[in-house]
XYZ file of C-alpha atoms in Angstrom:
434
model
C -17.966 12.603 -118.981
C -14.911 14.012 -120.558
C -14.823 14.341 -124.404
C -12.927 11.694 -126.235
C -9.554 12.915 -127.613
C -8.854 12.348 -131.270
C -6.834 9.378 -132.028
C -3.300 9.801 -133.515
C -3.184 6.522 -135.119
C -3.025 6.701 -139.032
C -5.801 5.369 -141.141
C -5.311 2.224 -143.026
C -2.973 2.160 -146.006
C -5.885 2.172 -148.608
C -7.363 5.367 -147.264
C -5.808 8.414 -148.679
C -6.847 10.849 -145.835
C -4.078 12.177 -143.263
C -3.981 10.982 -139.692
C -7.041 11.864 -137.645
C -5.116 13.916 -135.054
C -3.535 15.938 -137.768
C -6.772 16.602 -139.308
C -8.275 17.580 -136.076
C -5.675 20.210 -135.483
C -5.995 21.613 -138.845
C -9.703 21.767 -138.567
C -9.362 23.572 -135.024
C -6.847 26.027 -136.501
C -9.092 26.765 -139.265
C -12.164 27.553 -136.987
C -9.996 29.625 -134.715
C -9.006 31.886 -137.559
C -12.461 32.207 -139.250
C -14.932 32.170 -136.398
C -13.495 35.128 -134.525
C -16.982 36.801 -134.534
C -18.341 33.707 -132.904
C -15.801 33.704 -130.100
C -16.757 37.187 -129.282
C -20.528 36.467 -129.135
C -19.735 33.350 -126.828
C -17.797 35.637 -124.639
C -20.579 37.982 -124.245
C -22.987 35.058 -123.832
C -21.416 33.555 -120.991
C -20.348 36.785 -119.234
C -24.041 37.771 -119.285
C -25.034 34.334 -117.979
C -22.940 34.941 -114.663
C -25.966 37.078 -113.544
C -29.368 35.408 -112.915
C -31.053 37.604 -115.277
C -28.750 36.186 -118.140
C -28.218 39.764 -119.331
C -25.180 40.741 -117.188
C -27.561 42.430 -114.721
C -29.087 44.811 -117.132
C -32.612 43.668 -116.358
C -32.326 43.977 -112.632
C -34.514 46.642 -110.969
C -31.549 48.502 -109.772
C -30.034 48.970 -113.279
C -33.555 49.852 -114.754
C -33.884 52.571 -112.195
C -30.392 53.810 -112.919
C -31.122 54.055 -116.673
C -34.328 55.918 -115.907
C -32.411 58.337 -113.529
C -29.661 59.028 -116.005
C -31.569 59.208 -119.288
C -34.816 60.651 -118.244
C -33.972 62.515 -114.968
C -30.606 63.927 -115.703
C -30.476 63.520 -119.575
C -26.880 62.120 -119.451
C -25.477 58.698 -120.468
C -25.666 55.961 -117.955
C -21.805 55.375 -118.563
C -19.539 57.358 -116.213
C -16.434 58.012 -117.990
C -14.061 58.540 -115.119
C -10.569 56.949 -115.250
C -8.262 56.277 -112.476
C -6.015 59.142 -113.745
C -8.614 61.679 -113.678
C -8.343 64.670 -111.250
C -9.972 64.214 -107.783
C -12.732 66.597 -108.593
C -14.072 64.301 -111.406
C -14.171 61.386 -109.025
C -15.914 63.364 -106.321
C -18.508 64.446 -109.168
C -19.120 60.692 -109.829
C -19.656 60.131 -106.000
C -22.042 63.095 -105.951
C -24.057 61.513 -108.816
C -24.459 58.362 -106.899
C -25.607 60.099 -103.790
C -28.149 61.969 -106.006
C -29.275 58.636 -107.425
C -29.806 57.316 -103.800
C -31.815 60.391 -102.823
C -34.059 59.851 -105.896
C -34.639 56.228 -105.081
C -35.575 56.929 -101.496
C -37.276 60.267 -101.641
C -38.984 60.491 -105.046
C -40.720 56.906 -104.957
C -39.994 56.310 -108.599
C -42.043 53.084 -108.474
C -44.899 54.639 -106.674
C -44.053 52.838 -103.467
C -41.411 53.739 -100.883
C -37.790 52.268 -101.358
C -35.987 51.856 -98.197
C -32.520 53.193 -97.613
C -31.193 49.663 -97.249
C -32.762 48.698 -100.651
C -31.267 51.820 -102.316
C -27.755 50.807 -100.872
C -28.265 47.390 -102.494
C -29.297 48.951 -105.824
C -26.287 51.090 -105.761
C -23.829 48.141 -105.368
C -25.529 46.401 -108.111
C -25.264 49.286 -110.424
C -21.540 49.702 -109.593
C -20.895 46.018 -110.428
C -22.969 46.262 -113.546
C -21.157 49.486 -114.764
C -17.867 47.749 -114.273
C -18.863 44.669 -116.118
C -20.481 46.620 -118.926
C -18.126 49.583 -119.379
C -14.933 48.239 -117.741
C -14.845 51.458 -115.563
C -15.538 52.075 -111.841
C -17.853 54.673 -110.909
C -15.771 57.138 -108.941
C -12.540 55.538 -110.111
C -10.405 54.482 -107.064
C -12.483 56.649 -104.681
C -13.581 54.873 -101.469
C -17.043 56.784 -101.811
C -16.860 57.523 -98.105
C -19.300 60.360 -98.574
C -21.909 58.081 -100.010
C -21.593 55.673 -97.175
C -21.946 58.517 -94.769
C -24.915 59.989 -96.427
C -26.650 56.568 -96.427
C -25.981 56.254 -92.750
C -27.387 59.623 -92.059
C -30.604 58.838 -94.002
C -31.045 55.681 -92.074
C -30.612 57.730 -88.819
C -32.855 60.587 -89.885
C -35.499 58.711 -91.948
C -35.429 55.335 -90.124
C -35.508 51.856 -91.408
C -38.803 50.106 -91.839
C -38.909 47.017 -89.654
C -38.480 43.897 -91.484
C -41.831 42.295 -92.536
C -42.378 39.327 -90.261
C -43.442 36.124 -92.101
C -45.426 33.561 -90.224
C -44.524 30.045 -90.623
C -47.360 27.728 -91.769
C -48.264 25.394 -88.818
C -48.517 21.720 -89.329
C -52.112 21.517 -88.186
C -53.248 24.608 -90.230
C -51.689 23.296 -93.435
C -53.257 19.923 -92.965
C -56.684 21.439 -92.220
C -56.636 23.649 -95.071
C -55.411 21.212 -97.697
C -58.144 18.718 -96.634
C -60.792 21.041 -97.622
C -59.068 22.874 -100.502
C -57.586 19.717 -102.102
C -60.314 17.234 -101.407
C -59.941 14.539 -104.079
C -62.325 14.666 -106.907
C -63.775 11.407 -108.534
C -62.124 10.894 -112.103
C -64.589 11.688 -114.754
C -66.788 13.666 -112.443
C -66.654 17.469 -112.586
C -63.654 19.284 -113.966
C -60.646 16.936 -114.449
C -58.288 19.728 -114.945
C -59.130 20.848 -111.297
C -58.631 17.369 -110.103
C -55.182 17.111 -111.532
C -54.261 20.570 -110.278
C -55.262 19.772 -106.863
C -52.953 16.743 -106.815
C -50.083 18.798 -108.068
C -50.639 21.606 -105.552
C -51.040 19.196 -102.556
C -47.960 17.245 -103.415
C -45.972 20.556 -103.856
C -46.875 22.141 -100.618
C -46.579 18.848 -98.556
C -43.120 18.127 -100.085
C -42.052 21.740 -99.416
C -43.189 21.663 -95.887
C -41.632 18.450 -94.780
C -38.541 18.759 -97.040
C -37.803 22.454 -95.913
C -37.721 23.345 -99.516
C -37.187 27.107 -100.572
C -40.027 28.052 -102.997
C -37.468 28.645 -105.728
C -36.216 24.933 -105.255
C -39.653 23.469 -106.245
C -41.207 26.232 -108.506
C -40.220 28.749 -111.097
C -39.052 32.297 -110.243
C -40.378 35.214 -112.136
C -38.829 35.311 -115.681
C -37.288 31.796 -115.200
C -37.832 29.016 -117.883
C -38.000 25.452 -116.808
C -34.921 23.433 -117.419
C -34.383 19.779 -116.823
C -30.874 20.317 -115.405
C -31.981 23.054 -112.987
C -35.503 22.445 -111.990
C -37.324 19.469 -110.528
C -38.729 16.976 -113.039
C -40.810 13.742 -112.670
C -37.615 11.651 -113.119
C -36.049 13.154 -109.961
C -38.333 11.336 -107.723
C -37.842 7.607 -106.689
C -39.985 5.443 -104.515
C -38.482 2.861 -102.190
C -39.483 0.487 -99.491
C -37.122 0.201 -96.480
C -36.348 -3.138 -94.694
C -39.556 -2.770 -92.693
C -41.786 -2.269 -95.777
C -42.222 1.596 -95.164
C -42.551 3.558 -98.327
C -40.283 6.660 -98.678
C -39.139 9.005 -101.380
C -35.788 10.350 -102.508
C -35.899 13.643 -104.506
C -32.748 14.650 -106.126
C -32.446 18.495 -106.400
C -30.188 21.362 -106.929
C -30.115 23.934 -104.074
C -31.150 27.480 -105.398
C -28.883 29.225 -102.951
C -25.534 27.578 -103.440
C -22.857 28.631 -105.840
C -21.320 25.330 -106.015
C -24.473 23.767 -107.664
C -25.132 26.074 -110.553
C -26.255 22.956 -112.763
C -27.004 19.328 -112.110
C -28.852 17.772 -109.111
C -26.728 16.336 -106.678
C -28.500 16.675 -103.261
C -31.027 14.028 -102.050
C -34.150 15.108 -100.117
C -35.416 12.091 -98.133
C -39.029 12.022 -97.318
C -40.714 9.423 -95.150
C -44.388 8.517 -95.242
C -46.838 7.968 -92.408
C -46.949 11.666 -91.285
C -50.137 11.989 -89.200
C -50.996 15.479 -90.350
C -48.955 15.990 -93.404
C -47.618 13.159 -95.550
C -45.581 14.123 -98.612
C -44.921 10.512 -99.683
C -48.591 9.757 -99.915
C -49.302 13.018 -101.679
C -46.375 12.297 -104.074
C -47.835 8.712 -104.712
C -51.409 10.012 -105.422
C -49.816 12.663 -107.794
C -47.883 10.048 -109.835
C -51.149 7.816 -109.998
C -53.490 10.574 -110.789
C -51.379 12.571 -113.088
C -49.273 9.979 -114.881
C -46.457 10.710 -117.236
C -44.830 8.278 -119.743
C -41.417 7.124 -118.424
C -39.780 8.370 -121.645
C -40.761 11.941 -121.114
C -40.346 12.159 -117.258
C -37.068 13.920 -117.403
C -38.507 16.679 -119.411
C -41.693 17.107 -117.509
C -41.885 19.448 -114.475
C -42.441 17.727 -111.168
C -45.386 19.906 -110.289
C -47.337 21.335 -113.058
C -50.484 23.421 -113.291
C -53.031 23.379 -116.150
C -54.534 26.751 -117.069
C -56.438 28.073 -120.061
C -55.337 24.909 -122.075
C -51.618 25.331 -121.242
C -49.612 23.141 -118.801
C -46.462 24.577 -117.148
C -44.438 24.341 -114.131
C -45.648 25.630 -110.804
C -44.422 29.076 -110.109
C -43.209 30.664 -106.972
C -45.983 33.320 -107.457
C -48.663 30.488 -107.554
C -47.149 28.871 -104.437
C -47.424 32.208 -102.723
C -51.068 32.678 -103.772
C -51.860 29.005 -102.565
C -50.355 29.630 -99.186
C -52.075 33.022 -98.616
C -55.461 31.335 -99.891
C -55.046 28.353 -97.682
C -54.461 30.455 -94.516
C -57.090 32.868 -95.424
C -59.620 29.987 -95.490
C -58.747 29.366 -91.794
C -59.503 33.078 -91.005
C -55.755 33.860 -90.668
C -54.243 37.101 -92.047
C -52.903 36.257 -95.509
C -50.626 39.254 -95.483
C -48.581 37.451 -92.910
C -47.871 34.503 -95.018
C -45.763 33.852 -98.128
C -44.005 31.157 -100.253
C -41.314 31.010 -97.642
C -43.788 30.309 -94.893
C -43.680 26.606 -95.759
C -40.016 26.199 -95.104
C -40.407 28.391 -91.866
C -43.210 26.221 -90.608
C -41.497 22.967 -91.315
C -38.418 23.977 -89.566
C -40.228 25.295 -86.739
C -42.202 21.910 -86.413
C -38.933 20.183 -86.373
C -37.608 22.375 -83.545
C -40.871 21.695 -81.725
C -40.412 17.902 -82.041
C -36.942 18.173 -80.410
C -34.968 17.836 -83.630
C -31.398 19.240 -82.853
C -30.486 22.479 -84.696
C -27.575 20.833 -86.308
C -29.708 18.149 -88.008
C -32.420 20.945 -89.085
C -29.423 22.857 -90.592
C -28.388 19.797 -92.633
C -31.932 18.895 -93.941
C -32.614 22.504 -94.692
C -29.375 23.196 -96.489
C -28.531 26.249 -94.368
C -24.907 25.583 -94.853
C -22.892 25.969 -98.082
C -20.960 22.639 -97.708
C -24.112 20.567 -98.788
C -22.075 17.574 -100.190
C -19.844 17.158 -97.284
C -22.524 17.605 -94.787
C -25.149 15.173 -96.321
C -22.317 12.359 -96.216
C -22.781 12.582 -92.420
C -26.567 12.326 -92.304
C -27.837 8.694 -92.762
C -30.901 8.167 -94.882
C -32.786 6.599 -91.904
C -32.098 9.870 -89.881
C -33.411 12.083 -92.693
C -36.511 10.002 -93.249
C -37.263 9.993 -89.533
C -37.033 13.682 -89.554
C -39.508 14.347 -92.257
C -42.001 12.029 -90.509
C -41.525 14.076 -87.413
C -42.198 17.238 -89.145
C -45.430 16.011 -90.807
C -46.731 14.666 -87.508
C -46.003 17.504 -85.091
C -48.476 20.364 -84.407
C -47.007 23.445 -82.867
C -47.824 26.882 -81.448
C -45.288 29.540 -82.182
C -45.256 32.098 -79.356
C -46.971 35.227 -80.506
C -46.506 34.102 -84.037
C -42.707 35.236 -83.792
C -40.268 34.983 -86.700
C -38.189 31.882 -87.263
C -34.530 33.138 -87.277
C -32.465 31.140 -89.796
C -29.180 32.732 -88.671
C -29.623 30.413 -85.609
C -29.190 27.487 -87.825
C -25.783 28.426 -89.500
C -23.524 25.471 -88.929
C -20.285 26.178 -87.049
C -17.045 24.732 -88.396
C -16.515 22.795 -85.096
C -20.021 21.017 -85.656
C -19.064 19.663 -89.261
C -17.386 16.513 -87.806
C -19.823 15.880 -84.971
C -23.256 16.125 -86.412
C -25.241 13.340 -84.735
C -27.751 11.149 -86.210
C -31.219 12.058 -84.840
C -32.829 9.351 -83.154
C -35.767 11.411 -81.928
C -34.492 11.477 -78.279
C -31.878 14.377 -78.447
C -32.456 17.396 -76.273
C -32.715 20.775 -77.764
C -32.369 24.408 -76.379
C -35.771 25.747 -77.221
C -34.731 29.423 -76.548
C -32.876 29.419 -79.930
C -36.128 29.479 -81.688
C -38.613 32.146 -81.753
C-alpha cells in the first residue's frame, strides 16, 4: 500500500502550528542535512543486500579463496589498483594474477578437495564482480582477458572436466514405502512426543515437495539463511478447501527461490490435491495441522515445517531434507550417494511424465519458466489439482536410473499462449525424458 501523503490543509485557527505539509517539508529537509551518515550506511546496507550473502558477496567461497590467495599466498592486497588509463603491461599483469589464481584453485586443492576448472571459472567471475562492487575498479581494466579464457579452455582440454554428478529422482513407490516405516504414527502420550511431532513435519514436508515439485530451498532454509515470514513458508500460507464434489485440496502460497521478480512476498499458488494412492500431501498436511497445532494468531510467524531438537524448535533446513532423503532411500537398500534434496523435485516431475502429463504443464507446475505470474493465469485450479493427484498415484521405473533433464522443460515463447489444460488424456513424447 502506498504511503499516505501529508495533507496541505491548514490546522484549525485555534492551533498555532504551521500547515502540516510545510512542517513535513521542513522536517524532511532537516533530516536530509543532519543524517548524512545514516544515508551512507543505508546505501551500503542495500548494496550488500543485492547479494544472497547480504554482504555484497564478501562471504562467498570465491571471495574467501581470493582473500586467502592474495593475503597468505602472494602477500598482497586483494584490491587490484589498475585504472583504465594504465599502460597495457599493468593490465596484462592483472590478467596473469587471475590466471595464477585459477591455477591455484584447480591444482593446489585449497579446500583439501579438487576444484574443477568450471568451478574455478565461476569463482573468477564472482571475484571480478565483487571487486568492481567493492573497489569500483575492474581487474585488468578494459582488457578482455582473452589469455585467461584460453588458459581455462586449455585446462579443460588437458585436465578434463569431471562428469556432472547424476542425481536420481525419488520414485513414488519408494518414497511411499520408506515413509510408511520411518514416519509411522506414534500415539500421543506414548513414547517420545518430540519424535511424533517431528515425524509429522518431515512426512508433510517431503510429500508436499514431491507432489508440488518444490525446490528444497522453497520449503526449507538454505545454509546461513534466517527464517523470514515474507520469504519462507509459514503456517499461514496453507489453506484447506473443499471443491464442488467434496474433495479436500490445499493451496500453498509461496515465493519461488529462483526468480528475480519475486525477491519478497508470496504470489505463486501451489495447488495440491488429496487422494494420492501412494503419496498424499493433503492428508499429510492435514495430519500436521492436527498433530502439531499452532494458534492462529502466530501462524504467520511460525515456519510451515519445523523440527524440534535439543529443546529448540526451528525451521526445517535444506541440509535436513537432504539427510532425510538419503536416509529413507538407504533404508530401502539404495545408494544414498545418488540422492539429494533435489531428488524429490526430480522424482515428482518424472512421475508426472510417466503419467502422461504434457511437458508444458509440468513446466508450469514446476516453475521452470521465469514468467510465473503470466503462466499461472493460464493454468486452472482444477488442472493443477489433478496433476498433483496424478504424481502422488503414479509409480515409475526410470530407465537405468538416468538423469532428469530439466532443460527439456524450458517453455518456448510460442507455447505461452497455447498451454492446454491437462485432463489426463493428453499424449506425451516420452523420449524427451531420461
